[in-house]
């Protein structure tokens, strides 16, 4: 006897709610259809559903996303780095308190080296014909950042191996939820012959018809909810093994829209704005920004980063600041709107020679119009670099009005984005101190309240 198992999966939605009504409608209709036909159906999300760039996710600290997953009928989710390292410890610890689904993750622990009570390393599901499906999950090991937030993240492939050794004793089919990226997913398929299906994310890869590596089928649905994944498994019930595996993607733009779709999408923004309506400061003047030349707002943010980090000097790219702050009352929503990025301040320790090379590199005109995606950046282009306590004079660079000394040690205040990519090799390799959980918008709010002290003080962002 052959039993067909139907698996639907999403990954890296990143709070792109413009696609959510269609996704939810598809998932609800498909669940209903399979249930009517007496078939086993499962829904999984592979992490980074929450992204605080959207005001609804910011205003609810991700709990609004959990409500949406509940409504769609998910069976289980795992976390991505956006849930794991962009939420303060307590916010992640309570994120899933109203979840009506399982949260599966093998490689996350608290400071006591125990798994938090809201997570389990794996879960065994039993189909209508008694086939046991083991689902295990791992997420990307941003080790230092998790530690700063009070978590311990273990090496994912090693942890996966431990769980599979236990899980393999009790199940017929194994599904891995992997927020590790395509390269690690292929490695999993090569290292662990017991794995039947790997549902992936993190690197935003699109596998239109899946990818077969050894005995495993890999499936992934890109990013932003542009696709919904569907895996079909044919299981020989007597032999307790998969005899056929296939994967496809549904393109969300081609799916039917539910009634009231546009109103629903607008309501997410309206509700986010309401939740972020707390006053931060009253500005006596408009603070402007410009991506291509010096401007007050980007300069103020750079100065704020310098002070927050206790640095000798600071720089950042002007493209981080997406719009002006108008004269009058400024709310949390206003600051979130211009700085939606989940980006943290960072202090870099450098020799004068290294700092000299980095600062010279920032003068390269290639940066200004460079389009950038990922690494926490939610803007469009890099823009001009902005400096604090850094001055260029012909061939000389001055730090705090003193010539830069090549053999001196300097503390550079900047942003974590430059440490993850390959913008400046010296920064990538240097000693770093990350300031978490504060984002750039928190630092700017703090600075504004200090610059305009007559304004009524408000709670921090």
CSV table of C-alpha atoms in Angstrom, one decimal:
chain,number,residue,atom,x,y,z
A,1,UNK,CA,0.0,0.0,0.0
A,2,UNK,CA,1.2,3.5,-0.9
A,3,UNK,CA,0.4,6.5,1.2
A,4,UNK,CA,1.0,10.0,-0.2
A,5,UNK,CA,2.1,12.6,2.2
A,6,UNK,CA,1.7,16.3,1.3
A,7,UNK,CA,4.1,18.9,2.8
A,8,UNK,CA,3.8,22.7,2.2
A,9,UNK,CA,6.6,25.0,3.3
A,10,UNK,CA,7.6,28.6,3.4
A,11,UNK,CA,10.9,30.3,4.3
A,12,UNK,CA,12.4,33.8,4.7
A,13,UNK,CA,9.0,35.6,4.4
A,14,UNK,CA,10.7,38.5,6.2
A,15,UNK,CA,7.4,40.1,7.1
A,16,UNK,CA,6.5,40.7,3.4
A,17,UNK,CA,2.8,40.8,4.2
A,18,UNK,CA,1.9,41.9,0.7
A,19,UNK,CA,2.1,38.2,-0.2
A,20,UNK,CA,0.6,36.8,2.9
A,21,UNK,CA,-3.2,36.8,2.1
A,22,UNK,CA,-2.6,34.7,-1.0
A,23,UNK,CA,-0.3,32.4,0.9
A,24,UNK,CA,-2.7,31.9,3.7
A,25,UNK,CA,-5.6,31.2,1.2
A,26,UNK,CA,-3.6,28.6,-0.7
A,27,UNK,CA,-2.5,26.8,2.5
A,28,UNK,CA,-6.0,26.8,4.0
A,29,UNK,CA,-7.6,25.5,0.8
A,30,UNK,CA,-5.0,22.8,0.4
A,31,UNK,CA,-5.3,21.6,4.0
A,32,UNK,CA,-9.1,21.4,3.6
A,33,UNK,CA,-8.8,19.5,0.3
A,34,UNK,CA,-6.3,16.9,1.7
A,35,UNK,CA,-8.4,16.5,4.9
A,36,UNK,CA,-11.5,15.9,2.9
A,37,UNK,CA,-9.6,13.3,0.8
A,38,UNK,CA,-8.4,11.6,4.0
A,39,UNK,CA,-4.7,12.4,3.2
A,40,UNK,CA,-1.9,13.5,5.6
A,41,UNK,CA,-0.8,17.1,5.2
A,42,UNK,CA,1.8,19.1,7.0
A,43,UNK,CA,2.7,22.8,7.0
A,44,UNK,CA,6.2,24.0,8.0
A,45,UNK,CA,8.0,27.4,8.1
A,46,UNK,CA,11.8,27.4,8.0
A,47,UNK,CA,12.5,30.7,9.8
A,48,UNK,CA,12.9,34.4,9.2
A,49,UNK,CA,9.1,34.8,9.0
A,50,UNK,CA,9.6,37.7,11.5
A,51,UNK,CA,11.5,40.8,10.2
A,52,UNK,CA,11.4,44.0,12.2
A,53,UNK,CA,11.6,46.2,9.0
A,54,UNK,CA,7.8,46.1,8.9
A,55,UNK,CA,6.0,48.3,11.5
A,56,UNK,CA,3.5,45.5,12.3
A,57,UNK,CA,6.4,43.1,13.3
A,58,UNK,CA,8.2,46.0,15.1
A,59,UNK,CA,5.1,47.1,17.0
A,60,UNK,CA,4.3,43.5,18.1
A,61,UNK,CA,7.9,42.4,18.5
A,62,UNK,CA,7.0,39.5,16.1
A,63,UNK,CA,4.0,38.2,18.0
A,64,UNK,CA,1.8,39.5,15.2
A,65,UNK,CA,3.6,37.1,12.9
A,66,UNK,CA,2.8,34.2,15.2
A,67,UNK,CA,-0.9,35.1,15.0
A,68,UNK,CA,-0.7,34.9,11.2
A,69,UNK,CA,1.0,31.5,11.3
A,70,UNK,CA,-1.7,30.3,13.7
A,71,UNK,CA,-4.4,31.4,11.3
A,72,UNK,CA,-2.8,29.6,8.4
A,73,UNK,CA,-2.7,26.3,10.3
A,74,UNK,CA,1.0,25.6,10.5
A,75,UNK,CA,2.1,22.4,12.2
A,76,UNK,CA,5.7,23.4,13.1
A,77,UNK,CA,8.3,26.2,12.5
A,78,UNK,CA,11.9,26.7,13.2
A,79,UNK,CA,13.7,30.0,13.8
A,80,UNK,CA,16.0,32.0,11.5
A,81,UNK,CA,18.5,34.6,12.4
A,82,UNK,CA,15.9,37.3,12.3
A,83,UNK,CA,14.0,35.7,15.1
A,84,UNK,CA,17.1,34.6,16.9
A,85,UNK,CA,19.4,37.7,16.9
A,86,UNK,CA,17.2,40.7,16.1
A,87,UNK,CA,14.9,40.2,19.1
A,88,UNK,CA,15.9,40.9,22.7
A,89,UNK,CA,16.3,37.8,24.9
A,90,UNK,CA,12.9,38.2,26.6
A,91,UNK,CA,11.1,39.0,23.3
A,92,UNK,CA,12.4,35.7,21.7
A,93,UNK,CA,11.7,33.8,25.0
A,94,UNK,CA,8.0,34.8,24.9
A,95,UNK,CA,7.6,35.1,21.1
A,96,UNK,CA,5.8,31.7,20.8
A,97,UNK,CA,3.8,31.8,24.0
A,98,UNK,CA,0.5,31.8,22.0
A,99,UNK,CA,1.7,29.5,19.2
A,100,UNK,CA,-0.7,26.8,18.1
A,101,UNK,CA,2.1,24.9,16.4
A,102,UNK,CA,5.3,23.2,17.4
A,103,UNK,CA,8.6,25.1,17.5
A,104,UNK,CA,11.4,22.7,16.5
A,105,UNK,CA,15.1,23.6,16.9
A,106,UNK,CA,18.0,21.4,18.0
A,107,UNK,CA,20.9,23.8,18.4
A,108,UNK,CA,19.6,26.6,20.6
A,109,UNK,CA,20.2,26.6,24.4
A,110,UNK,CA,19.9,29.2,27.2
A,111,UNK,CA,22.9,30.3,29.4
A,112,UNK,CA,22.3,27.2,31.6
A,113,UNK,CA,22.9,25.0,28.5
A,114,UNK,CA,19.3,23.9,28.6
A,115,UNK,CA,16.8,24.2,25.8
A,116,UNK,CA,14.2,26.8,26.5
A,117,UNK,CA,10.8,25.3,27.3
A,118,UNK,CA,9.2,26.6,24.1
A,119,UNK,CA,11.3,24.5,21.8
A,120,UNK,CA,12.0,20.8,21.1
A,121,UNK,CA,14.9,19.4,19.1
A,122,UNK,CA,12.6,17.1,17.0
A,123,UNK,CA,9.0,16.0,16.8
A,124,UNK,CA,7.5,12.7,15.5
A,125,UNK,CA,4.3,13.0,13.6
A,126,UNK,CA,2.2,9.9,12.7
A,127,UNK,CA,0.2,9.8,9.4
A,128,UNK,CA,-3.3,8.5,8.9
A,129,UNK,CA,-1.8,5.1,8.0
A,130,UNK,CA,0.7,4.9,10.8
A,131,UNK,CA,3.8,6.1,9.1
A,132,UNK,CA,6.1,8.0,11.6
A,133,UNK,CA,7.7,11.1,10.3
A,134,UNK,CA,10.5,12.6,12.3
A,135,UNK,CA,11.0,16.4,11.9
A,136,UNK,CA,14.3,17.9,13.2
A,137,UNK,CA,15.5,21.5,12.7
A,138,UNK,CA,18.7,23.5,12.9
A,139,UNK,CA,19.5,27.2,12.4
A,140,UNK,CA,22.6,29.3,11.4
A,141,UNK,CA,25.2,29.6,14.1
A,142,UNK,CA,25.8,33.3,14.7
A,143,UNK,CA,27.5,32.2,17.8
A,144,UNK,CA,28.8,35.5,19.2
A,145,UNK,CA,25.6,37.4,18.5
A,146,UNK,CA,23.5,34.8,20.2
A,147,UNK,CA,25.8,34.9,23.2
A,148,UNK,CA,25.4,38.7,23.6
A,149,UNK,CA,21.7,38.1,23.8
A,150,UNK,CA,21.9,35.4,26.4
A,151,UNK,CA,21.7,32.3,24.2
A,152,UNK,CA,24.1,29.5,23.3
A,153,UNK,CA,24.0,28.2,19.7
A,154,UNK,CA,25.7,24.9,19.1
A,155,UNK,CA,27.4,23.8,15.8
A,156,UNK,CA,24.4,22.7,13.7
A,157,UNK,CA,25.7,19.7,11.8
A,158,UNK,CA,27.2,18.2,14.9
A,159,UNK,CA,23.9,18.7,16.8
A,160,UNK,CA,21.9,17.4,13.9
A,161,UNK,CA,24.0,14.2,13.9
A,162,UNK,CA,23.2,13.7,17.6
A,163,UNK,CA,19.5,14.1,17.1
A,164,UNK,CA,19.4,11.9,14.0
A,165,UNK,CA,21.0,9.1,15.9
A,166,UNK,CA,18.2,9.2,18.4
A,167,UNK,CA,15.4,10.0,16.0
A,168,UNK,CA,16.4,7.2,13.5
A,169,UNK,CA,15.4,4.6,16.0
A,170,UNK,CA,11.8,5.7,16.1
A,171,UNK,CA,10.7,6.9,12.7
A,172,UNK,CA,10.2,5.8,9.1
A,173,UNK,CA,10.8,9.1,7.3
A,174,UNK,CA,13.1,12.1,8.3
A,175,UNK,CA,12.5,15.7,7.4
A,176,UNK,CA,15.1,18.4,8.2
A,177,UNK,CA,14.0,22.0,8.6
A,178,UNK,CA,17.3,23.8,7.8
A,179,UNK,CA,17.9,27.5,8.2
A,180,UNK,CA,21.5,27.0,7.2
A,181,UNK,CA,21.6,27.8,3.5
A,182,UNK,CA,22.0,25.7,0.3
A,183,UNK,CA,25.6,24.7,0.8
A,184,UNK,CA,25.0,23.2,4.2
A,185,UNK,CA,21.8,21.6,3.0
A,186,UNK,CA,23.8,19.7,0.3
A,187,UNK,CA,26.3,18.7,3.0
A,188,UNK,CA,23.5,17.3,5.2
A,189,UNK,CA,22.4,15.2,2.3
A,190,UNK,CA,25.9,13.8,1.8
A,191,UNK,CA,26.6,13.2,5.5
A,192,UNK,CA,23.3,11.7,6.6
A,193,UNK,CA,21.9,9.0,4.4
A,194,UNK,CA,18.8,8.6,6.7
A,195,UNK,CA,17.5,12.1,5.7
A,196,UNK,CA,14.7,12.0,3.1
A,197,UNK,CA,13.7,15.6,2.8
A,198,UNK,CA,15.6,18.9,3.5
A,199,UNK,CA,13.4,22.0,3.6
A,200,UNK,CA,15.8,24.9,3.4
A,201,UNK,CA,16.1,28.7,3.8
A,202,UNK,CA,18.6,31.4,4.9
A,203,UNK,CA,20.3,31.9,1.5
A,204,UNK,CA,17.0,32.7,-0.3
A,205,UNK,CA,17.6,30.0,-2.9
A,206,UNK,CA,14.9,29.0,-5.3
A,207,UNK,CA,14.6,25.3,-6.2
A,208,UNK,CA,11.7,25.2,-8.7
A,209,UNK,CA,11.6,21.4,-8.9
A,210,UNK,CA,13.7,20.5,-5.9
A,211,UNK,CA,17.2,19.2,-6.0
A,212,UNK,CA,18.3,15.6,-5.5
A,213,UNK,CA,21.5,15.0,-3.6
A,214,UNK,CA,22.1,11.3,-2.9
A,215,UNK,CA,19.0,10.0,-1.2
A,216,UNK,CA,17.6,13.4,-0.2
A,217,UNK,CA,15.4,15.8,-2.0
A,218,UNK,CA,16.1,19.5,-1.2
A,219,UNK,CA,13.3,22.1,-1.4
A,220,UNK,CA,13.3,25.8,-0.9
A,221,UNK,CA,11.0,28.7,-1.7
A,222,UNK,CA,13.3,31.8,-2.2
A,223,UNK,CA,12.3,34.8,-0.1
A,224,UNK,CA,9.6,37.3,0.8
A,225,UNK,CA,6.8,34.8,0.2
A,226,UNK,CA,7.2,35.0,-3.5
A,227,UNK,CA,6.8,31.2,-3.6
A,228,UNK,CA,5.2,28.5,-1.5
A,229,UNK,CA,6.9,25.1,-1.6
A,230,UNK,CA,5.1,21.7,-2.0
A,231,UNK,CA,6.8,18.3,-1.5
A,232,UNK,CA,5.0,15.1,-2.2
A,233,UNK,CA,6.2,11.8,-0.7
A,234,UNK,CA,4.9,8.4,-1.7
A,235,UNK,CA,5.5,6.0,1.2
A,236,UNK,CA,5.3,2.2,1.0
A,237,UNK,CA,3.4,1.6,4.2
A,238,UNK,CA,4.5,-2.0,4.6
A,239,UNK,CA,8.2,-1.3,3.9
A,240,UNK,CA,8.0,2.0,5.9
A,241,UNK,CA,10.1,3.9,3.3
A,242,UNK,CA,9.7,6.6,0.7
A,243,UNK,CA,9.5,5.2,-2.8
A,244,UNK,CA,9.0,8.5,-4.6
A,245,UNK,CA,9.8,12.1,-3.8
A,246,UNK,CA,8.9,15.3,-5.8
A,247,UNK,CA,9.0,19.0,-5.1
A,248,UNK,CA,7.5,22.1,-6.9
A,249,UNK,CA,6.9,25.7,-6.1
A,250,UNK,CA,3.7,27.8,-6.4
A,251,UNK,CA,4.4,31.3,-7.6
A,252,UNK,CA,2.5,33.6,-5.2
A,253,UNK,CA,1.8,36.3,-7.8
A,254,UNK,CA,-0.1,33.7,-9.9
A,255,UNK,CA,-2.3,32.6,-7.0
A,256,UNK,CA,-5.9,33.7,-6.5
A,257,UNK,CA,-6.4,36.6,-4.2
A,258,UNK,CA,-8.8,36.5,-1.3
A,259,UNK,CA,-11.5,39.1,-1.0
A,260,UNK,CA,-10.3,42.2,0.8
A,261,UNK,CA,-6.7,41.5,0.0
A,262,UNK,CA,-5.5,45.1,-0.4
A,263,UNK,CA,-7.4,46.3,2.7
A,264,UNK,CA,-5.8,43.5,4.7
A,265,UNK,CA,-2.3,44.5,3.6
A,266,UNK,CA,-3.0,48.1,4.4
A,267,UNK,CA,-4.2,47.2,7.8
A,268,UNK,CA,-0.9,45.6,8.8
A,269,UNK,CA,0.7,49.0,8.2
A,270,UNK,CA,-2.0,50.9,9.9
A,271,UNK,CA,-1.8,48.7,13.0
A,272,UNK,CA,2.0,49.0,13.1
A,273,UNK,CA,1.8,52.7,12.9
A,274,UNK,CA,-0.7,52.8,15.8
A,275,UNK,CA,1.5,50.5,17.9
A,276,UNK,CA,4.5,52.8,17.3
A,277,UNK,CA,2.7,56.1,17.9
A,278,UNK,CA,4.6,56.9,21.1
A,279,UNK,CA,6.2,60.3,21.1
A,280,UNK,CA,10.1,60.3,21.1
A,281,UNK,CA,11.0,63.9,20.8
A,282,UNK,CA,9.7,67.3,19.5
A,283,UNK,CA,11.9,68.8,16.8
A,284,UNK,CA,12.1,72.5,16.4
A,285,UNK,CA,13.4,72.0,12.9
A,286,UNK,CA,13.3,69.5,10.0
A,287,UNK,CA,16.4,67.2,9.9
A,288,UNK,CA,17.1,66.3,6.3
A,289,UNK,CA,19.1,63.5,4.8
A,290,UNK,CA,20.8,63.1,1.5
A,291,UNK,CA,22.5,60.0,0.1
A,292,UNK,CA,24.9,61.9,-2.1
A,293,UNK,CA,26.2,64.7,0.0
A,294,UNK,CA,26.6,65.7,3.7
A,295,UNK,CA,23.3,66.2,5.5
A,296,UNK,CA,22.3,66.9,9.1
A,297,UNK,CA,20.4,63.7,9.9
A,298,UNK,CA,23.0,61.2,8.6
A,299,UNK,CA,25.7,63.3,10.4
A,300,UNK,CA,23.8,63.2,13.6
A,301,UNK,CA,23.4,59.4,13.4
A,302,UNK,CA,27.2,59.0,12.8
A,303,UNK,CA,27.9,61.2,15.8
A,304,UNK,CA,25.4,59.2,17.9
A,305,UNK,CA,27.2,55.9,16.9
A,306,UNK,CA,30.5,57.4,18.0
A,307,UNK,CA,29.2,58.4,21.4
A,308,UNK,CA,27.2,55.2,21.9
A,309,UNK,CA,30.3,53.0,21.2
A,310,UNK,CA,32.8,55.2,23.1
A,311,UNK,CA,34.8,55.4,19.9
A,312,UNK,CA,37.7,57.6,18.7
A,313,UNK,CA,35.9,58.2,15.4
A,314,UNK,CA,33.1,56.8,13.4
A,315,UNK,CA,31.7,56.4,9.9
A,316,UNK,CA,28.7,54.9,8.1
A,317,UNK,CA,27.0,55.1,4.7
A,318,UNK,CA,24.3,57.8,4.2
A,319,UNK,CA,22.0,55.3,2.4
A,320,UNK,CA,21.1,53.9,5.8
A,321,UNK,CA,18.9,57.0,6.5
A,322,UNK,CA,15.9,56.6,4.2
A,323,UNK,CA,14.1,59.9,4.7
A,324,UNK,CA,13.9,63.2,6.6
A,325,UNK,CA,12.5,63.8,10.1
A,326,UNK,CA,10.0,66.6,9.8
A,327,UNK,CA,9.7,69.4,12.3
A,328,UNK,CA,7.3,68.7,15.1
A,329,UNK,CA,6.4,65.6,17.1
A,330,UNK,CA,8.6,62.6,16.1
A,331,UNK,CA,7.2,59.1,17.1
A,332,UNK,CA,8.7,55.7,17.2
A,333,UNK,CA,7.0,55.0,13.9
A,334,UNK,CA,8.8,58.0,12.3
A,335,UNK,CA,12.2,56.8,13.4
A,336,UNK,CA,11.4,53.2,12.4
A,337,UNK,CA,10.3,54.5,8.9
A,338,UNK,CA,13.7,56.1,8.2
A,339,UNK,CA,15.8,53.4,9.9
A,340,UNK,CA,14.0,50.1,9.4
A,341,UNK,CA,17.2,48.1,9.4
A,342,UNK,CA,17.9,45.4,12.0
A,343,UNK,CA,21.4,46.7,12.2
A,344,UNK,CA,23.4,47.1,15.5
A,345,UNK,CA,26.2,49.5,16.4
A,346,UNK,CA,29.7,48.0,16.5
A,347,UNK,CA,33.1,49.0,17.9
A,348,UNK,CA,36.1,47.9,15.9
A,349,UNK,CA,39.7,47.9,17.2
A,350,UNK,CA,42.2,48.7,14.5
A,351,UNK,CA,45.8,49.8,14.1
A,352,UNK,CA,46.3,53.2,12.5
A,353,UNK,CA,47.6,51.5,9.4
A,354,UNK,CA,44.5,49.4,9.1
A,355,UNK,CA,42.2,52.4,9.8
A,356,UNK,CA,44.1,54.4,7.1
A,357,UNK,CA,43.5,51.7,4.5
A,358,UNK,CA,39.8,51.5,5.4
A,359,UNK,CA,39.2,55.2,5.3
A,360,UNK,CA,41.0,55.5,2.0
A,361,UNK,CA,38.7,52.7,0.6
A,362,UNK,CA,35.6,54.6,1.7
A,363,UNK,CA,36.5,57.4,-0.8
A,364,UNK,CA,36.1,55.1,-3.7
A,365,UNK,CA,33.2,56.5,-5.8
A,366,UNK,CA,31.9,52.9,-6.4
A,367,UNK,CA,30.1,52.9,-3.1
A,368,UNK,CA,27.7,55.8,-3.7
A,369,UNK,CA,25.4,54.1,-6.2
A,370,UNK,CA,26.0,50.5,-5.1
A,371,UNK,CA,22.8,48.6,-4.7
A,372,UNK,CA,22.8,46.5,-1.6
A,373,UNK,CA,20.5,43.7,-0.3
A,374,UNK,CA,20.8,41.6,2.8
A,375,UNK,CA,23.2,41.9,5.8
A,376,UNK,CA,20.4,43.7,7.6
A,377,UNK,CA,20.2,46.6,5.1
A,378,UNK,CA,16.7,47.4,4.2
A,379,UNK,CA,17.4,50.4,1.9
A,380,UNK,CA,18.3,50.8,-1.7
A,381,UNK,CA,21.9,52.1,-2.2
A,382,UNK,CA,24.9,52.6,0.0
A,383,UNK,CA,25.2,56.3,-0.6
A,384,UNK,CA,28.1,58.6,0.4
A,385,UNK,CA,30.1,57.8,3.5
A,386,UNK,CA,29.6,60.1,6.5
A,387,UNK,CA,32.3,60.7,9.1
A,388,UNK,CA,32.6,61.9,12.7
A,389,UNK,CA,36.0,63.0,14.1
A,390,UNK,CA,37.6,62.0,10.8
A,391,UNK,CA,38.9,64.6,8.3
A,392,UNK,CA,40.7,64.3,5.0
A,393,UNK,CA,43.2,66.9,4.0
A,394,UNK,CA,45.0,66.2,0.8
A,395,UNK,CA,47.1,63.1,1.6
A,396,UNK,CA,46.7,63.4,5.3
A,397,UNK,CA,43.9,61.9,7.5
A,398,UNK,CA,43.1,63.5,10.8
A,399,UNK,CA,41.4,61.7,13.8
A,400,UNK,CA,40.1,64.3,16.3
A,401,UNK,CA,42.1,66.9,14.5
A,402,UNK,CA,45.3,65.0,15.0
A,403,UNK,CA,47.2,63.3,12.2
A,404,UNK,CA,46.4,59.6,12.1
A,405,UNK,CA,49.4,57.6,13.5
A,406,UNK,CA,50.0,54.3,11.7
A,407,UNK,CA,51.3,52.5,14.8
A,408,UNK,CA,48.5,53.8,17.1
A,409,UNK,CA,45.5,51.7,18.2
A,410,UNK,CA,42.1,53.2,17.3
A,411,UNK,CA,38.5,52.5,18.2
A,412,UNK,CA,36.2,52.9,15.3
A,413,UNK,CA,32.5,53.2,15.8
A,414,UNK,CA,30.4,51.9,12.9
A,415,UNK,CA,27.7,49.3,12.1
A,416,UNK,CA,27.7,45.5,12.2
A,417,UNK,CA,26.8,45.2,8.5
A,418,UNK,CA,30.4,45.9,7.6
A,419,UNK,CA,31.6,43.0,9.7
A,420,UNK,CA,29.5,40.4,7.9
A,421,UNK,CA,30.2,41.2,4.3
A,422,UNK,CA,33.4,41.8,2.4
A,423,UNK,CA,33.3,45.6,2.2
A,424,UNK,CA,36.5,46.2,4.2
A,425,UNK,CA,38.7,43.1,4.9
A,426,UNK,CA,40.4,44.8,7.9
A,427,UNK,CA,37.0,45.2,9.6
A,428,UNK,CA,35.9,41.7,8.8
A,429,UNK,CA,39.1,40.4,10.5
A,430,UNK,CA,39.4,42.8,13.4
A,431,UNK,CA,38.4,42.6,17.0
A,432,UNK,CA,34.8,43.6,17.4
A,433,UNK,CA,32.4,44.6,20.1
A,434,UNK,CA,28.7,44.4,19.1
A,435,UNK,CA,26.1,46.5,20.9
A,436,UNK,CA,22.9,44.5,21.3
A,437,UNK,CA,19.9,44.4,21.2
A,438,UNK,CA,19.9,48.1,20.3
A,439,UNK,CA,19.4,49.0,16.6
A,440,UNK,CA,20.5,52.2,14.9
A,441,UNK,CA,17.0,53.6,15.4
A,442,UNK,CA,17.3,53.2,19.2
A,443,UNK,CA,20.7,55.0,19.1
A,444,UNK,CA,19.2,57.9,17.0
A,445,UNK,CA,16.2,58.2,19.4
A,446,UNK,CA,18.7,58.4,22.4
A,447,UNK,CA,20.7,61.1,20.6
A,448,UNK,CA,17.7,63.1,19.6
A,449,UNK,CA,16.4,63.2,23.2
A,450,UNK,CA,19.8,64.5,24.3
A,451,UNK,CA,20.1,67.1,21.6
A,452,UNK,CA,16.6,68.4,22.2
A,453,UNK,CA,16.4,68.0,26.1
A,454,UNK,CA,13.4,70.3,26.5
A,455,UNK,CA,11.3,67.7,24.8
A,456,UNK,CA,9.3,65.4,27.1
A,457,UNK,CA,11.3,62.2,27.6
A,458,UNK,CA,9.6,59.0,26.4
A,459,UNK,CA,10.2,55.4,26.7
A,460,UNK,CA,13.1,54.0,24.6
A,461,UNK,CA,12.3,52.3,21.2
